[in-house]
PDB file of C-alpha atoms in Angstrom:
ATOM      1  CA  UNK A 225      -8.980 -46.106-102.123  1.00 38.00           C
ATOM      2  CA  UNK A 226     -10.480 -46.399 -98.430  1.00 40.00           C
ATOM      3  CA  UNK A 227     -10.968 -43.098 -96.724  1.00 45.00           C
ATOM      4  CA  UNK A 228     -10.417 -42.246 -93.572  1.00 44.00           C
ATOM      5  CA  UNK A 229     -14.123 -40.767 -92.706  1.00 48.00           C
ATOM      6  CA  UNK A 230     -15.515 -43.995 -93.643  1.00 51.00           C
ATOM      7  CA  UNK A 231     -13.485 -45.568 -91.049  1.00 51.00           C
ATOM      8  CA  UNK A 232     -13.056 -43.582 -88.409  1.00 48.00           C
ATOM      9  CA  UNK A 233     -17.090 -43.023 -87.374  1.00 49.00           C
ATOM     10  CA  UNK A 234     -16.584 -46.829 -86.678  1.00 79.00           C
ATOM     11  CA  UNK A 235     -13.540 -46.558 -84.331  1.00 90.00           C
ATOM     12  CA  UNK A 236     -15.492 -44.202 -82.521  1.00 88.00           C
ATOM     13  CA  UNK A 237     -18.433 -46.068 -82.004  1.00 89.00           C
ATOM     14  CA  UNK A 238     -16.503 -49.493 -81.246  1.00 90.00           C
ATOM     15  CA  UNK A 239     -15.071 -47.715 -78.432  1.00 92.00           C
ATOM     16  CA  UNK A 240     -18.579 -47.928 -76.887  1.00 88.00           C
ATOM     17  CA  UNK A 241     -19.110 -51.276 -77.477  1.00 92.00           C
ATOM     18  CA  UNK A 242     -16.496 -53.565 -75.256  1.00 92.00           C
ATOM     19  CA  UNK A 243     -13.059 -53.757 -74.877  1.00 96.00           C
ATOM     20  CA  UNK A 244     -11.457 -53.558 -78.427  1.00 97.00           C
ATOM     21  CA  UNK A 245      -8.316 -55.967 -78.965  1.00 98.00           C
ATOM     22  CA  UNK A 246      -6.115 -54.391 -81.745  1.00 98.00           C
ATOM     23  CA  UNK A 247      -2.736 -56.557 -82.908  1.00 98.00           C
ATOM     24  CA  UNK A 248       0.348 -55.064 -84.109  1.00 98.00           C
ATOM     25  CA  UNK A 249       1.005 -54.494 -88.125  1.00 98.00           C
ATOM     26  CA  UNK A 250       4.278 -53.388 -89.430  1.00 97.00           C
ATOM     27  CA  UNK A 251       2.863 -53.631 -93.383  1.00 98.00           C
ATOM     28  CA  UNK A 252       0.092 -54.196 -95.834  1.00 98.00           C
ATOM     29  CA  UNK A 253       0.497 -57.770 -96.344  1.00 98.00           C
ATOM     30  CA  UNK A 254       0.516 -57.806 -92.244  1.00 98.00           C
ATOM     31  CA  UNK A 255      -2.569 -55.826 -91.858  1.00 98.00           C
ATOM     32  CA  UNK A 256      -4.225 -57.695 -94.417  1.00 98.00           C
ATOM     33  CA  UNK A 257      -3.687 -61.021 -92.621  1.00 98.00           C
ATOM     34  CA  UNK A 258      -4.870 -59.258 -89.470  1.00 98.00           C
ATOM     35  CA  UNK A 259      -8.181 -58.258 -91.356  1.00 97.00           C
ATOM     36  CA  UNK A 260      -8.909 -61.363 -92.361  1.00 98.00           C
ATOM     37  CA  UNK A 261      -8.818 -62.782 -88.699  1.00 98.00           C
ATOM     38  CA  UNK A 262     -11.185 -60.385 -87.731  1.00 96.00           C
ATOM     39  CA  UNK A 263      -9.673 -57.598 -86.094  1.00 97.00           C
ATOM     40  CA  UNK A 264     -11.847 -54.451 -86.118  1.00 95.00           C
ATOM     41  CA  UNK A 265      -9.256 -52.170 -85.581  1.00 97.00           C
ATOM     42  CA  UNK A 266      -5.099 -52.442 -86.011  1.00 98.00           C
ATOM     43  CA  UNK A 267      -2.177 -50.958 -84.122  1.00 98.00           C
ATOM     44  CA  UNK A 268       0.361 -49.573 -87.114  1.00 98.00           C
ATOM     45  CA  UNK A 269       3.209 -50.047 -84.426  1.00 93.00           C
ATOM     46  CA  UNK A 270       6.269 -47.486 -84.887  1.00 93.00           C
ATOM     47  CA  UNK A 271       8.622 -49.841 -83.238  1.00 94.00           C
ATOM     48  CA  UNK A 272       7.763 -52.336 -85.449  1.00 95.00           C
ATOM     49  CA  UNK A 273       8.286 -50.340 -88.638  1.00 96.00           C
ATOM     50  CA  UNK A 274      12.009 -49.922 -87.024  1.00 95.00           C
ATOM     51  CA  UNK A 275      12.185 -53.715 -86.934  1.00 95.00           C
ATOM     52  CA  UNK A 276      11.301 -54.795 -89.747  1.00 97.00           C
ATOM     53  CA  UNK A 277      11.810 -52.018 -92.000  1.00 95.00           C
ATOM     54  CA  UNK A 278      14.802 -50.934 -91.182  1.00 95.00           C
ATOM     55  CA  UNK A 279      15.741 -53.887 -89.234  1.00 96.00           C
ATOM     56  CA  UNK A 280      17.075 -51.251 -85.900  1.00 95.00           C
ATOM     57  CA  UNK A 281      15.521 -51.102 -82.460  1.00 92.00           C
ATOM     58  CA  UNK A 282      13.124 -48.936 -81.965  1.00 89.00           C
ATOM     59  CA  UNK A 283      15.152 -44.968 -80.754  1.00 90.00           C
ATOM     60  CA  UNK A 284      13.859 -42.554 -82.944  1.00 90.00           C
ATOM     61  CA  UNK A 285      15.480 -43.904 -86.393  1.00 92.00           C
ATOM     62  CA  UNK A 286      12.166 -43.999 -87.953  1.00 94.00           C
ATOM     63  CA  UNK A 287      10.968 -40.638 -89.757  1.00 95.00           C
ATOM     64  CA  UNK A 288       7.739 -39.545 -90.436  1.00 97.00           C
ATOM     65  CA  UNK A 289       7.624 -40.346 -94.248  1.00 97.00           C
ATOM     66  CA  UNK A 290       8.440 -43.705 -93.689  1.00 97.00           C
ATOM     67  CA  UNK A 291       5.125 -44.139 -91.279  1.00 98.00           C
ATOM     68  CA  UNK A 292       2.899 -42.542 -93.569  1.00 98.00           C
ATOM     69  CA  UNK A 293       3.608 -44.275 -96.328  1.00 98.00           C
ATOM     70  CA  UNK A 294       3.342 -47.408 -94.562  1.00 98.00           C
ATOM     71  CA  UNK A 295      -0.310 -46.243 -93.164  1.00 98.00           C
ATOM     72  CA  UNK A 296      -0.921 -45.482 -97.219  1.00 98.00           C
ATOM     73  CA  UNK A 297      -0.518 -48.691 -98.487  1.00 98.00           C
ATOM     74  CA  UNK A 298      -2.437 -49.864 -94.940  1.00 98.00           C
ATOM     75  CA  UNK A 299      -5.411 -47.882 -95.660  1.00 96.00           C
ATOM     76  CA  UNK A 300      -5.465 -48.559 -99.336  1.00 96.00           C
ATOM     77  CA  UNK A 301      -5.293 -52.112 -98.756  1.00 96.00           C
ATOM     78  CA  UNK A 302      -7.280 -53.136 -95.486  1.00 96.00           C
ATOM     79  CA  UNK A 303     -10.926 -51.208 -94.399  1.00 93.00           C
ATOM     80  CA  UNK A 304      -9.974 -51.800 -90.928  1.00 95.00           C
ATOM     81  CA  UNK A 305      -9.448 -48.349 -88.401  1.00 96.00           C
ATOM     82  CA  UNK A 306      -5.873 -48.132 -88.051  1.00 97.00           C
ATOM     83  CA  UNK A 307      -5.043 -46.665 -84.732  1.00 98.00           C
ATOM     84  CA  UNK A 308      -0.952 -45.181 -85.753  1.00 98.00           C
ATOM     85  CA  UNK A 309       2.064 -44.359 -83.454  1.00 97.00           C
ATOM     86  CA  UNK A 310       3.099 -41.074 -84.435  1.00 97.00           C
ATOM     87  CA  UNK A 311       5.713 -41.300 -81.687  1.00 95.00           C
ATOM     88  CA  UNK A 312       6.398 -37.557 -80.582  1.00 96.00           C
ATOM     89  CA  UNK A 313       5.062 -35.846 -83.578  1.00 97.00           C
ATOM     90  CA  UNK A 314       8.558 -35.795 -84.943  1.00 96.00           C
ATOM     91  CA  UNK A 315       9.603 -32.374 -84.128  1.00 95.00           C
ATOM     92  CA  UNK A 316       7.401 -29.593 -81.541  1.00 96.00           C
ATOM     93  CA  UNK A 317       3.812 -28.803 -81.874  1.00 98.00           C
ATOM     94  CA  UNK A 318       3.940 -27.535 -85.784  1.00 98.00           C
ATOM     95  CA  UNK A 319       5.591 -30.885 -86.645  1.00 98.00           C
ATOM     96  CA  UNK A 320       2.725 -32.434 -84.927  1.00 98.00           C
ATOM     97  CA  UNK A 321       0.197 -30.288 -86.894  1.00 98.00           C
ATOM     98  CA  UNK A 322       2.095 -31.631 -90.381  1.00 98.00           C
ATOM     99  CA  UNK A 323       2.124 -35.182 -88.802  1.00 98.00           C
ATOM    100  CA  UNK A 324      -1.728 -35.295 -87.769  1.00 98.00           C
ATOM    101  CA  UNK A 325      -2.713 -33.886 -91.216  1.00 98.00           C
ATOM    102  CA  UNK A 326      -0.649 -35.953 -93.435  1.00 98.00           C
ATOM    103  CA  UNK A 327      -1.627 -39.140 -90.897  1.00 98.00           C
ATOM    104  CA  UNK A 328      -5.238 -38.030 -91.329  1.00 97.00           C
ATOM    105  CA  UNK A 329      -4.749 -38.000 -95.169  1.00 97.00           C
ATOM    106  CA  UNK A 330      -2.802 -41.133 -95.132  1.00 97.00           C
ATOM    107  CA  UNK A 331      -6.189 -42.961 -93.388  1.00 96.00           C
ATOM    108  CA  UNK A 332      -5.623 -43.036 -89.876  1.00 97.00           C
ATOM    109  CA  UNK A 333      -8.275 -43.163 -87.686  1.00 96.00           C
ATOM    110  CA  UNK A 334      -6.830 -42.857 -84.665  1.00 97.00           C
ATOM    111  CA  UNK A 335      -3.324 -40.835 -83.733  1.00 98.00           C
ATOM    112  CA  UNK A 336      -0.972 -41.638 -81.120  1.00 98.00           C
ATOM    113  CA  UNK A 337       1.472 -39.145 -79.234  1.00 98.00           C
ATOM    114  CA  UNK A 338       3.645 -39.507 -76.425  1.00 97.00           C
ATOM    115  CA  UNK A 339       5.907 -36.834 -74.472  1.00 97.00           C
ATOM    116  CA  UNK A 340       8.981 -38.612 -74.360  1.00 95.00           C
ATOM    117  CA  UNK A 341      12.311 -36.220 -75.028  1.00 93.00           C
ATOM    118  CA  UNK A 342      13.654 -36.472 -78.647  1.00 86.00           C
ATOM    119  CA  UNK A 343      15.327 -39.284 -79.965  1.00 84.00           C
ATOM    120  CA  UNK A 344      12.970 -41.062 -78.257  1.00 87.00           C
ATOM    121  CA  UNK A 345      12.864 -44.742 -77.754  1.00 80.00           C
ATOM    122  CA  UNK A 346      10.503 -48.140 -77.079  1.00 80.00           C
ATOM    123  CA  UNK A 347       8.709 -47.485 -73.765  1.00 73.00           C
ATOM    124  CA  UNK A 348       9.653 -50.553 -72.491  1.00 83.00           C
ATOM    125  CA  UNK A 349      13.590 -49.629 -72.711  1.00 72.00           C
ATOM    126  CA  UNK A 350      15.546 -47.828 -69.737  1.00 77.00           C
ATOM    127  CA  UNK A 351      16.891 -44.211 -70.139  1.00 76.00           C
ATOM    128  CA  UNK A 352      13.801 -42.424 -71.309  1.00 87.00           C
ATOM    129  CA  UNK A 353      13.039 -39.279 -70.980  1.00 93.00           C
ATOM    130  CA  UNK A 354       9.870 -36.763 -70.726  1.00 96.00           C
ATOM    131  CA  UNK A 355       9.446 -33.013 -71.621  1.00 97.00           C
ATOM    132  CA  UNK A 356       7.386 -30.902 -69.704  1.00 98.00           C
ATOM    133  CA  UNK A 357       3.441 -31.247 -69.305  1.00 98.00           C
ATOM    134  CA  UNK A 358       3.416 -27.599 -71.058  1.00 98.00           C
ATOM    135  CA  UNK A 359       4.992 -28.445 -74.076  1.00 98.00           C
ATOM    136  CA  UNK A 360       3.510 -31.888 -74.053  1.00 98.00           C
ATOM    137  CA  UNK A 361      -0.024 -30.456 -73.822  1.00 98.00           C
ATOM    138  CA  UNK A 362       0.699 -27.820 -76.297  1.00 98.00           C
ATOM    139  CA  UNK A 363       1.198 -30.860 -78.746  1.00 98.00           C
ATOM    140  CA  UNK A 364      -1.985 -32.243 -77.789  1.00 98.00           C
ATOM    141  CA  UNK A 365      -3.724 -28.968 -78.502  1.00 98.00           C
ATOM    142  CA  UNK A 366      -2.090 -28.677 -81.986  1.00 98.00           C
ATOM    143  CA  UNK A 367      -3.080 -31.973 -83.095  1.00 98.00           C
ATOM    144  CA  UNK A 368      -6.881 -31.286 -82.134  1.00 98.00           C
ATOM    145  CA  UNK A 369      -6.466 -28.125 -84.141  1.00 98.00           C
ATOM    146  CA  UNK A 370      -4.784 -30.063 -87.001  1.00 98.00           C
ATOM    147  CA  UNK A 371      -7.139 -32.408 -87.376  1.00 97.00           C
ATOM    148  CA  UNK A 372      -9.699 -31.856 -90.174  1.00 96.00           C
ATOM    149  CA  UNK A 373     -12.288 -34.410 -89.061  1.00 93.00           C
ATOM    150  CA  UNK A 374     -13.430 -34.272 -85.570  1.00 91.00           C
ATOM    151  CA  UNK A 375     -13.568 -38.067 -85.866  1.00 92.00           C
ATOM    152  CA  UNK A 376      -9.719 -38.550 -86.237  1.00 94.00           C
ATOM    153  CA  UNK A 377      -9.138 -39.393 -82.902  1.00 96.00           C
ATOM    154  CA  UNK A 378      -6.158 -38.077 -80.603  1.00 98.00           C
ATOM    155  CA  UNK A 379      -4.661 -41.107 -78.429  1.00 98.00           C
ATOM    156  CA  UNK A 380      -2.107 -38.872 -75.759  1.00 98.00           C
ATOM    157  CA  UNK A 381       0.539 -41.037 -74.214  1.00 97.00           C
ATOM    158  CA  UNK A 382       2.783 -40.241 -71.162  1.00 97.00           C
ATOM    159  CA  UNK A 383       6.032 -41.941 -70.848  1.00 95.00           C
ATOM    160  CA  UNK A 384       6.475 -40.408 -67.285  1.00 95.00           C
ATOM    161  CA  UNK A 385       5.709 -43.468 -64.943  1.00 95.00           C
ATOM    162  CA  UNK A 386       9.358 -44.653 -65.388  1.00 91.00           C
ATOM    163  CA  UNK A 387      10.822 -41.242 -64.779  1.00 93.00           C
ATOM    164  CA  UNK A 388       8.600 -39.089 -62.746  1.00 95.00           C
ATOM    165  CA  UNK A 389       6.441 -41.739 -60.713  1.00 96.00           C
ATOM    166  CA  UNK A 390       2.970 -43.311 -61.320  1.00 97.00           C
ATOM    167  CA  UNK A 391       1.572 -40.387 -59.554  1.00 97.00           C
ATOM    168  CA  UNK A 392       3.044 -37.712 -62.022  1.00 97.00           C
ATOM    169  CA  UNK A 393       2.111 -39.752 -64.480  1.00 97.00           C
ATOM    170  CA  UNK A 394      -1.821 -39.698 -63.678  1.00 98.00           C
ATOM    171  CA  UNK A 395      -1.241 -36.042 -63.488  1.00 98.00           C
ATOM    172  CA  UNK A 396       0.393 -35.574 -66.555  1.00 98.00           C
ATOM    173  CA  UNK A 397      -2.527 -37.960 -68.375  1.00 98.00           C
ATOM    174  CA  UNK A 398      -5.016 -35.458 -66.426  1.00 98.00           C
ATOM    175  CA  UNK A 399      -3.673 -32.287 -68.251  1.00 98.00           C
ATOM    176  CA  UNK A 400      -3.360 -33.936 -71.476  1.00 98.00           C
ATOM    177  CA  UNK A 401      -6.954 -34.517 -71.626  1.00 98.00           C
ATOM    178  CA  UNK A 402      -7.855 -31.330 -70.709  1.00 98.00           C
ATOM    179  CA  UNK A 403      -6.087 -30.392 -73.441  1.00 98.00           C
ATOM    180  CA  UNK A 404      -8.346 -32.282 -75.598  1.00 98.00           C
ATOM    181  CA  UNK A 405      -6.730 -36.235 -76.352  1.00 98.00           C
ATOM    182  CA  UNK A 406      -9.975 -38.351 -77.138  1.00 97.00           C
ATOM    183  CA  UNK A 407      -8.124 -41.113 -75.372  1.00 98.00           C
ATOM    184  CA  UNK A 408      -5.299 -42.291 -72.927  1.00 98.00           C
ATOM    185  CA  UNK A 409      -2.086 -44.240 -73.130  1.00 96.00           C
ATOM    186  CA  UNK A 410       0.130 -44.349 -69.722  1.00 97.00           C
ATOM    187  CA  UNK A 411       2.789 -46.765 -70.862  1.00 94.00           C
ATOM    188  CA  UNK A 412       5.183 -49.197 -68.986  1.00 90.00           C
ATOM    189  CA  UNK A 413       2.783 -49.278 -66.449  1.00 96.00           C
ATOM    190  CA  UNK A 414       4.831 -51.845 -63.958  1.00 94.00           C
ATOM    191  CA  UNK A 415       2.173 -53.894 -61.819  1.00 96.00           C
ATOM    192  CA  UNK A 416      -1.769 -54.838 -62.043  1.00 96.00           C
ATOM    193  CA  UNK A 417      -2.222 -52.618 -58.972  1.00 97.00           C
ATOM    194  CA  UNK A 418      -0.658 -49.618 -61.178  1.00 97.00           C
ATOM    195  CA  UNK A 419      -2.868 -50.262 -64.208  1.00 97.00           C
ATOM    196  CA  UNK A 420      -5.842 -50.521 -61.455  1.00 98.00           C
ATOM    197  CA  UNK A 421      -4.721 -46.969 -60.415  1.00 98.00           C
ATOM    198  CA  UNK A 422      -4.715 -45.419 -63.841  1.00 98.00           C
ATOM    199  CA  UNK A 423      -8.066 -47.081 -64.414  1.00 98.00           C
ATOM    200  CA  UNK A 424     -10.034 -46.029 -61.442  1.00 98.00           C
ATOM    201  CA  UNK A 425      -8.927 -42.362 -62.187  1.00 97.00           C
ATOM    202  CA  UNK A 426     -10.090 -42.636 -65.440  1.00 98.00           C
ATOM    203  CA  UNK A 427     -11.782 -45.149 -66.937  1.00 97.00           C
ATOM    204  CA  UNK A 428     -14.936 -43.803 -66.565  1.00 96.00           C
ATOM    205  CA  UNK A 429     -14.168 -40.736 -68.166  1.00 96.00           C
ATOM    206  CA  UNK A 430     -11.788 -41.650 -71.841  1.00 97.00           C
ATOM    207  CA  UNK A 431     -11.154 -44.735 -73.133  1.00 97.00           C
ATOM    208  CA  UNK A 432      -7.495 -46.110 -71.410  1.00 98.00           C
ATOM    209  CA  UNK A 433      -4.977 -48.221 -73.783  1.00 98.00           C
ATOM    210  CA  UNK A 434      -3.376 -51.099 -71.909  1.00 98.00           C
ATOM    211  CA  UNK A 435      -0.335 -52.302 -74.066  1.00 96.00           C
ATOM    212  CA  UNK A 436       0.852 -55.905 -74.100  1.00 95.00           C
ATOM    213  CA  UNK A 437       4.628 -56.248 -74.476  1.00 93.00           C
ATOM    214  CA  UNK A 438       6.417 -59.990 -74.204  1.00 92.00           C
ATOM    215  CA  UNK A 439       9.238 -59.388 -71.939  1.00 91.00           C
ATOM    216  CA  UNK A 440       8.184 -56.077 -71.068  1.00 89.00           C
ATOM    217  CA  UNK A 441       7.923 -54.024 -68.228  1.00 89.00           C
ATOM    218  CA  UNK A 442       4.078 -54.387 -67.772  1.00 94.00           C
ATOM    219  CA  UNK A 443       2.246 -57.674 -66.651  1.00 95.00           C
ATOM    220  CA  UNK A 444       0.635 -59.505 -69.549  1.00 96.00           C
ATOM    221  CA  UNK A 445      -2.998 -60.054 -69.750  1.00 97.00           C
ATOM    222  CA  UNK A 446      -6.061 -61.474 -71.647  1.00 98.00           C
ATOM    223  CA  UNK A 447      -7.501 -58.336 -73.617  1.00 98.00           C
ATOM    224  CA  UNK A 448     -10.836 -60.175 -71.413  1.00 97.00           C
ATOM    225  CA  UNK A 449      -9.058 -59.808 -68.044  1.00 98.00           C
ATOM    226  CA  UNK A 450      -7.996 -55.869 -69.133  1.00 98.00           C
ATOM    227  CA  UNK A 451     -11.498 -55.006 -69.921  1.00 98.00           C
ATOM    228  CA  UNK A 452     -12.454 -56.677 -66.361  1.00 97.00           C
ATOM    229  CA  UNK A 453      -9.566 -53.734 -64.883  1.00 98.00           C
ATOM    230  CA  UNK A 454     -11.212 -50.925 -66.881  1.00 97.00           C
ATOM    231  CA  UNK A 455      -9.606 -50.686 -70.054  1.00 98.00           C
ATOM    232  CA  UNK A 456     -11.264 -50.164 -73.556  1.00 97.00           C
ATOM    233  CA  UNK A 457      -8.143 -50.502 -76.085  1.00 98.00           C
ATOM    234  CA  UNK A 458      -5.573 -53.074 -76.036  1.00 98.00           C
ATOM    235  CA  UNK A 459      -2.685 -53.471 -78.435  1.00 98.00           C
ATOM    236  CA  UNK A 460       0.090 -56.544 -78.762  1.00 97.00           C
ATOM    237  CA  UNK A 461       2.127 -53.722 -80.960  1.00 95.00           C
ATOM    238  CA  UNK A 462       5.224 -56.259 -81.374  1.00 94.00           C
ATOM    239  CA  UNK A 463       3.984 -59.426 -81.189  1.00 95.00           C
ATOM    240  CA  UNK A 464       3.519 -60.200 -85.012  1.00 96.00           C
ATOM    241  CA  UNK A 465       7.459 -58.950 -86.319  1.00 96.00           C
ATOM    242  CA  UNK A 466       8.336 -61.257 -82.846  1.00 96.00           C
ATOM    243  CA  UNK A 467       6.340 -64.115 -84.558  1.00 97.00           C
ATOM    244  CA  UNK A 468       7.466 -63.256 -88.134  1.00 97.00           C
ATOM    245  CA  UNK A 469      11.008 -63.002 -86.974  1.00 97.00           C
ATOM    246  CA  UNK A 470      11.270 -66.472 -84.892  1.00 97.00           C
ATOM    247  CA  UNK A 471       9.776 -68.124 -88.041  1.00 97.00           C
ATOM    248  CA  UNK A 472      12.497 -66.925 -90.063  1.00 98.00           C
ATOM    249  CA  UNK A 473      14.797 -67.960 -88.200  1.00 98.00           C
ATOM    250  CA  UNK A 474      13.553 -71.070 -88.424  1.00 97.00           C
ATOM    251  CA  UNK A 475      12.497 -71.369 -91.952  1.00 98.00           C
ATOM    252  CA  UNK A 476      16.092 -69.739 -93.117  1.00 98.00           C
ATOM    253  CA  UNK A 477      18.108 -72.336 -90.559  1.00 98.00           C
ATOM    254  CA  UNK A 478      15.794 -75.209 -92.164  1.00 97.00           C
ATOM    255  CA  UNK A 479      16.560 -74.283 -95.749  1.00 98.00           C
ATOM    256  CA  UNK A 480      20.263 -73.517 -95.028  1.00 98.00           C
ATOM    257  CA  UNK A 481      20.422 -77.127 -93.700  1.00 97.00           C
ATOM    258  CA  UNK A 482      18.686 -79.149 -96.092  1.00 97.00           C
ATOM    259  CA  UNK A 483      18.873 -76.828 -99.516  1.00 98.00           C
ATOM    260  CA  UNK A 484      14.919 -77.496 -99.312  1.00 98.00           C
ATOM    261  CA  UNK A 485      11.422 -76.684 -97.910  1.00 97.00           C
ATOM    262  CA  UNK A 486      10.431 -79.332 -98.108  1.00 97.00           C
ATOM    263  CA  UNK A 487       9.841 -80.212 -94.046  1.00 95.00           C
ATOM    264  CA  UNK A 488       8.432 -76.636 -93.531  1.00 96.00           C
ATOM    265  CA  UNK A 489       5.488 -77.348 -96.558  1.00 96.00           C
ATOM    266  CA  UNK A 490       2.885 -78.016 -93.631  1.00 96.00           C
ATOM    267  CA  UNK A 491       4.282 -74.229 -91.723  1.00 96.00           C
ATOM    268  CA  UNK A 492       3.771 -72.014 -95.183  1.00 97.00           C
ATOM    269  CA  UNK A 493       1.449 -71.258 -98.105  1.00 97.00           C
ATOM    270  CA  UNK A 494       2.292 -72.524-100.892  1.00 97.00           C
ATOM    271  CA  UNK A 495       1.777 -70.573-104.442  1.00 97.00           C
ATOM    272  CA  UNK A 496      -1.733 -70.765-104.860  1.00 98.00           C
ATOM    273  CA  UNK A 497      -2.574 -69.992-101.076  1.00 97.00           C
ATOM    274  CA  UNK A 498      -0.514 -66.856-100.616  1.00 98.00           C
ATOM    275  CA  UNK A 499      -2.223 -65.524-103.951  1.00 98.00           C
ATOM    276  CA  UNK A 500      -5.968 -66.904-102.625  1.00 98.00           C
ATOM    277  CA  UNK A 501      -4.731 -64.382 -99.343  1.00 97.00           C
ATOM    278  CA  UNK A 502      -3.931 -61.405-101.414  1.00 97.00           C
ATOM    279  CA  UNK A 503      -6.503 -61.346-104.317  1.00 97.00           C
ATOM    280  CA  UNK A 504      -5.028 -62.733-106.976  1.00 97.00           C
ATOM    281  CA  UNK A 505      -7.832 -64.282-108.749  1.00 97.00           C
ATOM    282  CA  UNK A 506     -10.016 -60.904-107.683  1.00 96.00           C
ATOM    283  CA  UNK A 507      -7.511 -58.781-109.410  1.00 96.00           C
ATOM    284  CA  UNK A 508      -6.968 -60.578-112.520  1.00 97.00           C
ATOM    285  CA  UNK A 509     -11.070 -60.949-112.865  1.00 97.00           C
ATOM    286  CA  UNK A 510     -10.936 -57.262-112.448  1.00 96.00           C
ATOM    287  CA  UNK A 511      -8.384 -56.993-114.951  1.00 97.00           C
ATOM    288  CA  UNK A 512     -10.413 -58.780-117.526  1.00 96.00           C
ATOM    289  CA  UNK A 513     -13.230 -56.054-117.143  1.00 95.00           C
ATOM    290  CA  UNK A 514     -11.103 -53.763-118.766  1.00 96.00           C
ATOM    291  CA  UNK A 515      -9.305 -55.478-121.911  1.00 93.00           C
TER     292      UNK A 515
END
């Protein structure tokens, strides 16, 4: 099984090393197919685990076993750093403590919190809500105390531009690394200028995540053009289950129509190339080692 300390001395170092471009995964066979392209790190998005594995929007349905077994089978599968939304700990600051241990365990090499009110919900949707910077820092300082490797990183995320103001927002960020997050998230950030704000405040200091939401609240740009602003992580969290879930449409409407898939052969693997993808033929060689 892939470990978590053999991962996460890479994260750290690929911080240092150019802007690092991370695409949403909902599951192994996702991840996987991510790996292959030639990510070097993935984005295990919570609102994505809502989607697809539960099929509900993303408000604080999903529970904490369900991400960490997800990140498991992630982990197991893929030797890739997976950077996880932990959304807001589930629970106060001893829930976070349980969530950043069992994440840690799990293989995550990077963990993401945010200070949004409970049930929370996608910080792209309207009616959020924050708690305060006290019990939001708190959190922060219990997952730096959870952690067992220094290496697991702590990505602190502030939900407060949409209800408090970009200014509060930069403030809030500010106390949360004080606290001790190894990196910042200031989501729904709502023009270039604002992201340009959060940047020159602190960009030189932690590494920034810009994230990359179609139809969301925050402009849409080359992980190239982001890095040119002064971020260091960017994440297209939803993208794939947006992709996976138009194709379906049209695979399902296709098959419904014509009772074959027969037009959609040159849009899909067929047997042998989904098991080339997975390690079929690996497996059943290793297999053999053992009769």
């Amino acid at each position: 099984m892939t470990t978590s300390s053999s991962l996460k001395p890479r994260l750290a170092d690929r911080l240092g090393q150019g802007v690092l471009l991370a695409p949403g995964v909902y599951d192994a066979l996702s991840a996987l197919v991510a790996a292959q392209a030639g990510f070097d790190a993935l984005y295990l998005s919570g609102a994505s685990i809502a989607y697809t594995r539960l099929a509900r929007s993303d408000i604080g349905l999903t529970t904490y076993p369900e991400v960490e077994d997800t990140l498991a089978r992630i982990a197991e599968r893929v030797p890739v750093p997976v950077i996880v939304d932990a959304d807001t700990g589930f629970g106060n600051a001893l829930n976070v403590k349980r969530t950043v241990r069992g994440f840690e365990r799990a293989g995550a090499a990077m963990i993401q919190l945010e200070d949004q009110t409970f049930p929370k919900r996608c910080g792209h949707l309207d009616g959020k809500g924050v708690v305060s910077v006290q019990e939001m820092a708190g959190k922060v300082r219990a997952a730096v105390d959870a952690r067992h490797d220094a290496g697991t990183l702590i990505l602190a995320r502030t939900d407060a531009v949409a209800v408090e103001g970009l200014d509060a927002a930069l403030d809030r960020a500010e106390r949360y690394l004080e606290a001790g997050a190894d990196a910042l998230f200031i989501e729904a950030l709502r023009t270039t200028e604002q992201m340009a704000a959060a940047c020159e405040r602190f960009a030189a200091r932690v590494p920034l995540l810009a994230n990359m939401v179609e139809g969301g609240k925050t402009p849409v740009h080359s992980a190239r053009a982001l890095a040119d602003i002064g971020f260091r992580i960017v994440i297209f969290p939803g993208g794939t289950a947006r992709a996976v879930a138009h194709a379906l449409q049209g695979y399902y409407a296709n098959l419904r129509e014509h009772g074959t898939t027969a037009a959609w052969r040159d849009r899909m693997l067929d047997f042998d190339g989904l098991n080339a993808v997975i390690g079929t033929p690996e497996l059943l060689a290793e297999g053999k080692r053992y009769e």
